[in-house]
CSV table of C-alpha atoms in Angstrom, one decimal:
chain,number,residue,atom,x,y,z
A,1,UNK,CA,-0.1,0.1,0.1
A,2,UNK,CA,3.0,2.4,0.8
A,3,UNK,CA,4.8,1.5,-2.4
A,4,UNK,CA,1.1,2.0,-4.2
A,5,UNK,CA,1.0,6.2,-2.8
A,6,UNK,CA,4.7,6.4,-3.5
A,7,UNK,CA,4.2,6.0,-7.0
A,8,UNK,CA,1.2,8.1,-6.7
A,9,UNK,CA,1.7,11.6,-9.8
A,10,UNK,CA,0.3,13.4,-11.3
A,11,UNK,CA,1.6,15.8,-14.3
A,12,UNK,CA,-1.2,18.4,-14.5
A,13,UNK,CA,-4.4,19.4,-13.1
A,14,UNK,CA,-6.3,22.4,-14.2
A,15,UNK,CA,-9.6,24.1,-13.3
A,16,UNK,CA,-11.3,27.2,-15.0
A,17,UNK,CA,-13.7,29.6,-13.7
A,18,UNK,CA,-14.5,28.0,-10.3
A,19,UNK,CA,-17.3,29.5,-8.2
A,20,UNK,CA,-19.1,28.0,-5.2
A,21,UNK,CA,-21.6,29.6,-3.2
A,22,UNK,CA,-22.3,28.1,1.1
A,23,UNK,CA,-25.5,30.2,1.5
A,24,UNK,CA,-25.6,28.7,4.2
A,25,UNK,CA,-22.7,30.0,5.8
A,26,UNK,CA,-23.7,33.6,3.9
A,27,UNK,CA,-20.1,33.0,2.1
A,28,UNK,CA,-19.0,33.0,-1.8
A,29,UNK,CA,-15.5,32.0,-2.8
A,30,UNK,CA,-13.8,31.1,-6.0
A,31,UNK,CA,-11.1,32.0,-9.3
A,32,UNK,CA,-10.6,32.5,-12.6
A,33,UNK,CA,-8.2,29.5,-13.0
A,34,UNK,CA,-6.1,26.9,-10.8
A,35,UNK,CA,-3.3,25.0,-11.9
A,36,UNK,CA,-1.3,22.2,-10.1
A,37,UNK,CA,2.2,20.0,-12.3
A,38,UNK,CA,4.2,17.6,-11.4
A,39,UNK,CA,2.5,16.4,-8.5
A,40,UNK,CA,3.5,12.8,-6.2
A,41,UNK,CA,3.2,12.0,-2.3
A,42,UNK,CA,7.3,13.0,-2.1
A,43,UNK,CA,7.0,16.4,-3.7
A,44,UNK,CA,3.8,18.6,-4.6
A,45,UNK,CA,5.6,20.3,-7.3
A,46,UNK,CA,3.7,23.7,-8.2
A,47,UNK,CA,0.4,25.2,-7.9
A,48,UNK,CA,-0.8,28.8,-8.6
A,49,UNK,CA,-4.1,30.2,-8.8
A,50,UNK,CA,-5.6,33.5,-11.0
A,51,UNK,CA,-7.7,36.2,-9.6
A,52,UNK,CA,-9.0,34.5,-6.7
A,53,UNK,CA,-11.9,35.9,-4.7
A,54,UNK,CA,-13.5,34.7,-0.6
A,55,UNK,CA,-16.6,37.2,0.5
A,56,UNK,CA,-17.8,36.7,4.1
A,57,UNK,CA,-20.7,38.4,4.4
A,58,UNK,CA,-21.1,37.9,7.8
A,59,UNK,CA,-17.5,40.0,8.4
A,60,UNK,CA,-18.4,41.7,5.9
A,61,UNK,CA,-14.8,41.4,4.0
A,62,UNK,CA,-14.3,40.7,1.1
A,63,UNK,CA,-10.1,38.7,0.3
A,64,UNK,CA,-9.0,39.2,-3.2
A,65,UNK,CA,-5.8,38.5,-5.0
A,66,UNK,CA,-4.6,38.5,-8.9
A,67,UNK,CA,-2.4,35.9,-8.3
A,68,UNK,CA,-0.8,32.9,-6.4
A,69,UNK,CA,2.2,30.5,-6.6
A,70,UNK,CA,3.1,27.4,-3.9
A,71,UNK,CA,6.1,25.1,-5.1
A,72,UNK,CA,8.8,23.0,-3.8
A,73,UNK,CA,6.9,21.1,-0.9
A,74,UNK,CA,8.8,18.2,-0.7
A,75,UNK,CA,8.9,15.0,1.9
A,76,UNK,CA,11.0,12.8,3.2
A,77,UNK,CA,10.4,8.8,2.1
A,78,UNK,CA,12.3,7.2,5.0
A,79,UNK,CA,10.6,9.1,8.0
A,80,UNK,CA,7.3,8.8,6.5
A,81,UNK,CA,8.4,4.9,6.4
A,82,UNK,CA,9.7,4.7,9.9
A,83,UNK,CA,6.2,6.5,11.6
A,84,UNK,CA,4.2,3.8,9.3
A,85,UNK,CA,6.0,1.3,11.0
A,86,UNK,CA,6.3,3.3,14.2
A,87,UNK,CA,2.6,3.9,14.8
A,88,UNK,CA,0.2,2.5,17.0
A,89,UNK,CA,-3.3,3.5,16.6
A,90,UNK,CA,-4.5,1.7,19.8
A,91,UNK,CA,-1.7,3.8,21.7
A,92,UNK,CA,-1.9,7.6,19.3
A,93,UNK,CA,-2.7,9.6,22.0
A,94,UNK,CA,0.6,9.3,23.5
A,95,UNK,CA,2.8,9.8,20.6
A,96,UNK,CA,5.3,12.0,20.5
A,97,UNK,CA,4.3,14.2,18.0
A,98,UNK,CA,7.2,16.0,16.8
A,99,UNK,CA,8.3,12.9,15.0
A,100,UNK,CA,6.0,14.5,12.6
A,101,UNK,CA,8.4,17.0,11.8
A,102,UNK,CA,10.9,14.8,10.5
A,103,UNK,CA,8.9,13.4,7.3
A,104,UNK,CA,9.5,17.4,6.3
A,105,UNK,CA,11.9,18.7,4.1
A,106,UNK,CA,10.6,21.6,2.9
A,107,UNK,CA,7.5,23.6,2.9
A,108,UNK,CA,8.5,25.4,-0.2
A,109,UNK,CA,8.3,28.8,-1.3
A,110,UNK,CA,5.7,31.0,-2.5
A,111,UNK,CA,4.3,34.5,-3.8
A,112,UNK,CA,1.3,36.8,-3.5
A,113,UNK,CA,0.4,39.2,-6.3
A,114,UNK,CA,-1.6,42.2,-5.7
A,115,UNK,CA,-3.7,41.2,-2.6
A,116,UNK,CA,-6.9,42.9,-0.8
A,117,UNK,CA,-9.1,43.1,1.5
A,118,UNK,CA,-12.2,44.9,1.1
A,119,UNK,CA,-16.2,45.7,1.7
A,120,UNK,CA,-18.3,43.4,-0.3
A,121,UNK,CA,-20.9,46.1,-0.6
A,122,UNK,CA,-19.1,49.6,-0.5
A,123,UNK,CA,-16.1,48.0,-2.3
A,124,UNK,CA,-14.2,50.5,-0.3
A,125,UNK,CA,-10.5,49.4,0.4
A,126,UNK,CA,-9.5,48.2,4.2
A,127,UNK,CA,-6.2,46.6,3.5
A,128,UNK,CA,-4.0,45.6,0.2
A,129,UNK,CA,0.1,44.6,-0.8
A,130,UNK,CA,1.6,44.6,-3.6
A,131,UNK,CA,3.3,41.3,-3.2
A,132,UNK,CA,4.2,38.6,-0.6
A,133,UNK,CA,7.1,36.6,-0.8
A,134,UNK,CA,7.6,33.3,0.9
A,135,UNK,CA,11.6,32.6,0.0
A,136,UNK,CA,11.6,28.8,2.0
A,137,UNK,CA,10.8,26.8,4.4
A,138,UNK,CA,13.2,23.9,5.0
A,139,UNK,CA,13.4,21.2,7.6
A,140,UNK,CA,16.9,19.2,8.6
A,141,UNK,CA,18.5,17.3,11.4
A,142,UNK,CA,20.4,19.2,13.8
A,143,UNK,CA,20.9,17.1,16.7
A,144,UNK,CA,24.1,15.1,16.5
A,145,UNK,CA,22.3,11.7,16.0
A,146,UNK,CA,19.9,12.6,13.5
A,147,UNK,CA,16.8,11.5,15.9
A,148,UNK,CA,14.5,14.7,15.5
A,149,UNK,CA,14.6,17.5,12.8
A,150,UNK,CA,14.3,21.0,13.1
A,151,UNK,CA,12.9,24.7,11.3
A,152,UNK,CA,16.8,25.6,9.2
A,153,UNK,CA,15.6,27.6,6.9
A,154,UNK,CA,12.4,30.5,6.8
A,155,UNK,CA,12.9,34.1,5.0
A,156,UNK,CA,9.8,35.9,3.6
A,157,UNK,CA,9.0,39.8,3.0
A,158,UNK,CA,6.3,41.9,2.5
A,159,UNK,CA,6.0,44.5,0.0
A,160,UNK,CA,3.7,47.9,-0.7
A,161,UNK,CA,1.7,46.9,2.1
A,162,UNK,CA,-1.7,49.5,2.4
A,163,UNK,CA,-3.2,49.5,5.9
A,164,UNK,CA,-5.4,52.9,4.7
A,165,UNK,CA,-2.9,55.1,7.3
A,166,UNK,CA,-5.4,58.0,5.9
A,167,UNK,CA,-7.8,56.6,8.6
A,168,UNK,CA,-5.9,54.7,11.1
A,169,UNK,CA,-3.4,57.7,11.4
A,170,UNK,CA,-4.4,60.8,9.7
A,171,UNK,CA,-1.5,63.1,11.4
A,172,UNK,CA,1.3,60.5,10.3
A,173,UNK,CA,-0.5,60.2,6.9
A,174,UNK,CA,-0.8,64.6,6.4
A,175,UNK,CA,2.9,64.9,7.6
A,176,UNK,CA,4.0,62.4,4.6
A,177,UNK,CA,1.6,64.2,2.7
A,178,UNK,CA,3.6,67.4,3.7
A,179,UNK,CA,7.0,65.6,2.6
A,180,UNK,CA,5.5,64.8,-0.8
A,181,UNK,CA,4.4,61.3,-0.9
A,182,UNK,CA,0.9,60.6,-2.3
A,183,UNK,CA,0.7,57.4,-0.9
A,184,UNK,CA,2.2,55.5,2.4
A,185,UNK,CA,2.9,51.8,2.5
A,186,UNK,CA,5.0,49.6,4.4
A,187,UNK,CA,7.4,47.0,3.6
A,188,UNK,CA,8.8,44.5,5.9
A,189,UNK,CA,10.1,41.0,6.1
A,190,UNK,CA,13.0,38.2,7.7
A,191,UNK,CA,15.3,35.7,7.0
A,192,UNK,CA,16.6,32.9,9.6
A,193,UNK,CA,19.0,30.3,9.0
A,194,UNK,CA,20.2,27.7,11.1
A,195,UNK,CA,23.9,26.1,10.0
A,196,UNK,CA,24.8,22.7,10.8
A,197,UNK,CA,27.6,24.5,12.8
A,198,UNK,CA,24.9,25.8,14.9
A,199,UNK,CA,25.7,29.3,13.6
A,200,UNK,CA,22.2,31.4,13.8
A,201,UNK,CA,21.8,33.6,11.3
A,202,UNK,CA,18.4,35.9,11.6
A,203,UNK,CA,18.1,39.0,10.1
A,204,UNK,CA,14.8,41.7,9.8
A,205,UNK,CA,13.5,44.5,7.4
A,206,UNK,CA,11.7,47.0,8.4
A,207,UNK,CA,11.0,50.5,6.2
A,208,UNK,CA,8.1,52.5,4.4
A,209,UNK,CA,7.9,51.8,0.3
A,210,UNK,CA,10.1,54.1,-1.6
A,211,UNK,CA,11.4,56.0,1.2
A,212,UNK,CA,13.6,54.4,3.9
A,213,UNK,CA,14.0,51.4,5.7
A,214,UNK,CA,16.0,49.5,8.5
A,215,UNK,CA,17.8,46.3,8.1
A,216,UNK,CA,18.8,44.7,11.3
A,217,UNK,CA,21.4,41.9,10.7
A,218,UNK,CA,23.0,38.9,13.4
A,219,UNK,CA,24.7,35.6,13.3
A,220,UNK,CA,25.5,33.9,16.5
A,221,UNK,CA,27.4,30.8,17.7
A,222,UNK,CA,26.9,27.9,19.8
A,223,UNK,CA,23.4,26.8,19.6
A,224,UNK,CA,24.0,23.7,20.7
A,225,UNK,CA,19.9,21.9,20.6
A,226,UNK,CA,21.4,18.7,22.0
A,227,UNK,CA,21.5,20.5,25.3
A,228,UNK,CA,18.5,23.0,25.5
A,229,UNK,CA,15.7,20.1,24.6
A,230,UNK,CA,15.0,20.0,28.7
A,231,UNK,CA,16.1,22.5,30.2
A,232,UNK,CA,13.9,25.0,32.6
A,233,UNK,CA,13.3,28.6,31.7
A,234,UNK,CA,16.0,29.8,34.0
A,235,UNK,CA,18.8,26.8,33.0
A,236,UNK,CA,18.2,27.9,29.5
A,237,UNK,CA,18.8,31.2,30.1
A,238,UNK,CA,21.6,31.0,32.1
A,239,UNK,CA,23.2,28.6,29.4
A,240,UNK,CA,21.5,31.4,26.3
A,241,UNK,CA,23.7,34.1,28.3
A,242,UNK,CA,26.7,32.0,28.7
A,243,UNK,CA,27.4,29.9,25.5
A,244,UNK,CA,25.4,32.0,23.0
A,245,UNK,CA,27.8,34.1,21.3
A,246,UNK,CA,27.9,36.8,19.2
A,247,UNK,CA,29.7,36.6,15.8
A,248,UNK,CA,28.3,39.7,14.1
A,249,UNK,CA,25.2,42.6,14.8
A,250,UNK,CA,24.5,45.2,12.5
A,251,UNK,CA,22.0,48.5,11.9
A,252,UNK,CA,21.2,49.7,8.7
A,253,UNK,CA,19.6,52.8,7.5
A,254,UNK,CA,19.4,52.8,3.5
A,255,UNK,CA,17.6,56.3,2.5
A,256,UNK,CA,15.6,56.1,-0.6
A,257,UNK,CA,14.0,59.6,-0.5
A,258,UNK,CA,12.9,60.0,2.7
A,259,UNK,CA,16.4,62.2,3.8
A,260,UNK,CA,15.8,64.6,0.8
A,261,UNK,CA,12.4,65.0,1.2
A,262,UNK,CA,13.1,65.7,5.4
A,263,UNK,CA,15.8,68.2,4.6
A,264,UNK,CA,13.6,70.2,2.0
A,265,UNK,CA,10.7,70.4,4.6
A,266,UNK,CA,13.1,71.8,7.4
A,267,UNK,CA,14.9,73.8,5.4
A,268,UNK,CA,11.7,75.6,4.3
A,269,UNK,CA,10.4,75.6,7.8
A,270,UNK,CA,13.5,77.2,9.1
A,271,UNK,CA,13.2,79.8,6.1
A,272,UNK,CA,16.2,79.2,4.5
A,273,UNK,CA,18.2,76.9,1.9
A,274,UNK,CA,18.5,72.8,2.2
A,275,UNK,CA,22.4,74.0,1.9
A,276,UNK,CA,22.5,76.4,4.6
A,277,UNK,CA,20.1,74.2,6.8
A,278,UNK,CA,22.7,71.3,5.8
A,279,UNK,CA,25.6,73.4,7.5
A,280,UNK,CA,24.1,74.2,10.3
A,281,UNK,CA,22.9,70.8,11.5
A,282,UNK,CA,26.7,69.7,11.1
A,283,UNK,CA,27.7,73.0,13.2
A,284,UNK,CA,25.4,71.7,15.9
A,285,UNK,CA,26.4,68.3,15.8
A,286,UNK,CA,30.1,69.3,16.6
A,287,UNK,CA,29.4,71.6,19.0
A,288,UNK,CA,28.1,68.9,20.9
A,289,UNK,CA,30.7,66.4,20.2
A,290,UNK,CA,33.4,68.8,21.6
A,291,UNK,CA,33.1,68.3,25.3
A,292,UNK,CA,32.6,64.1,24.3
A,293,UNK,CA,35.5,61.2,24.9
A,294,UNK,CA,37.9,61.6,21.4
A,295,UNK,CA,37.8,58.0,20.3
A,296,UNK,CA,38.2,56.2,16.9
A,297,UNK,CA,34.1,55.7,16.9
A,298,UNK,CA,33.5,59.0,17.5
A,299,UNK,CA,35.7,60.0,14.3
A,300,UNK,CA,33.6,57.7,12.5
A,301,UNK,CA,30.4,58.7,13.7
A,302,UNK,CA,31.0,62.1,12.3
A,303,UNK,CA,32.4,61.3,9.2
A,304,UNK,CA,29.4,58.7,8.9
A,305,UNK,CA,26.8,61.5,10.0
A,306,UNK,CA,28.2,63.9,7.6
A,307,UNK,CA,28.7,61.9,4.7
A,308,UNK,CA,24.7,60.6,5.1
A,309,UNK,CA,23.5,64.4,5.8
A,310,UNK,CA,25.5,65.2,2.0
A,311,UNK,CA,24.0,62.7,0.2
A,312,UNK,CA,24.9,59.0,1.0
A,313,UNK,CA,22.5,56.5,0.6
A,314,UNK,CA,23.4,54.4,4.1
A,315,UNK,CA,24.4,54.7,7.1
A,316,UNK,CA,25.5,51.2,9.3
A,317,UNK,CA,26.5,50.2,12.7
A,318,UNK,CA,28.6,46.9,13.6
A,319,UNK,CA,29.3,44.8,16.0
A,320,UNK,CA,31.6,42.1,14.7
A,321,UNK,CA,34.2,41.0,17.5
A,322,UNK,CA,37.7,39.7,16.3
A,323,UNK,CA,36.4,36.4,18.4
A,324,UNK,CA,32.9,35.5,19.3
A,325,UNK,CA,31.6,37.0,22.9
A,326,UNK,CA,29.0,35.9,24.3
A,327,UNK,CA,26.4,38.3,26.6
A,328,UNK,CA,27.6,37.3,30.1
A,329,UNK,CA,31.7,38.2,28.7
A,330,UNK,CA,30.5,40.7,27.2
A,331,UNK,CA,28.7,42.2,30.5
A,332,UNK,CA,31.9,43.6,32.8
A,333,UNK,CA,32.3,46.1,29.8
A,334,UNK,CA,29.2,47.4,30.5
A,335,UNK,CA,28.9,47.2,34.4
A,336,UNK,CA,32.1,49.6,34.9
A,337,UNK,CA,32.2,51.4,31.2
A,338,UNK,CA,35.4,51.8,29.3
A,339,UNK,CA,34.3,53.3,25.8
A,340,UNK,CA,37.4,52.3,24.1
A,341,UNK,CA,37.9,48.9,25.6
A,342,UNK,CA,34.0,48.3,24.4
A,343,UNK,CA,34.6,49.5,21.3
A,344,UNK,CA,38.3,47.2,20.9
A,345,UNK,CA,36.3,44.1,22.4
A,346,UNK,CA,33.4,44.6,20.6
A,347,UNK,CA,35.2,46.0,17.0
A,348,UNK,CA,32.1,48.1,16.9
A,349,UNK,CA,32.2,50.4,14.0
A,350,UNK,CA,30.0,53.4,12.5
A,351,UNK,CA,30.1,53.4,8.3
A,352,UNK,CA,28.4,54.4,5.1
């Protein structure tokens, strides 16, 4: 029976103009076209749907999207066989359901374009987004004995999220109109990769579409899943603070147009030119820094800020110790702070 299931496959599956009305639930949904191809038990191939809608009159919402696809959902044949051999239908309630994660190789990747939520009667848009991309969801063994899989890769990004900011926060929206933006949309995303050497890479991006974005990136070492499985909360906190080591932490501000628009508005408000306003900003910064402790970092800070004011697209702050440090190892430098020692130990840099 299992062998027959493994041999199951569909080359292509197509449906057009599907529409279903559920009168008892006061709901209607459908799509213009759907297609699946290269489908088997271990590999679900690729699927896409065009011009889909889902109207729920009870919730007074209509969800639509122009195009959506999912692909590369794959499963582990050996683990499926193991579970099939182990499952005891009489003792199913006492099973450790974590073993079912082992059958996963990947939950694939996908994207959705031009999605929106609106009022089905007035057609007033409540929420929309240009694109949602799911980069990957992968699973692999991390423990030494290859007994338990874990989420090792996950990434997504959302572009052009419009939450009708004109109504949610009129003041915020009005300020952006003054800056010269016709609409306010948001971008965000994240990437997570747990490597087999136990390095953990984690990034987050937050931004305002076509204006500016803020990127956080980090790499940590020393995460051993074999050790933390049975830890209590206190023991886990102690383990993380002493064993997880910082290899890199960075924060980058990337400008697309916001800096120039802010400077233009500020100059107009101050009744001066943009060039004069920039010069005044730099003078005020220098006046504040004159009494500060002179360090390599201070010089980097001034140089990077001046470049950013005068047109550089980005400014970054990065910690990248020559030898990875745990949070416990870093604590003494902050309890009795010596700025030069902190800069040296953390290899702290500010640059464009």
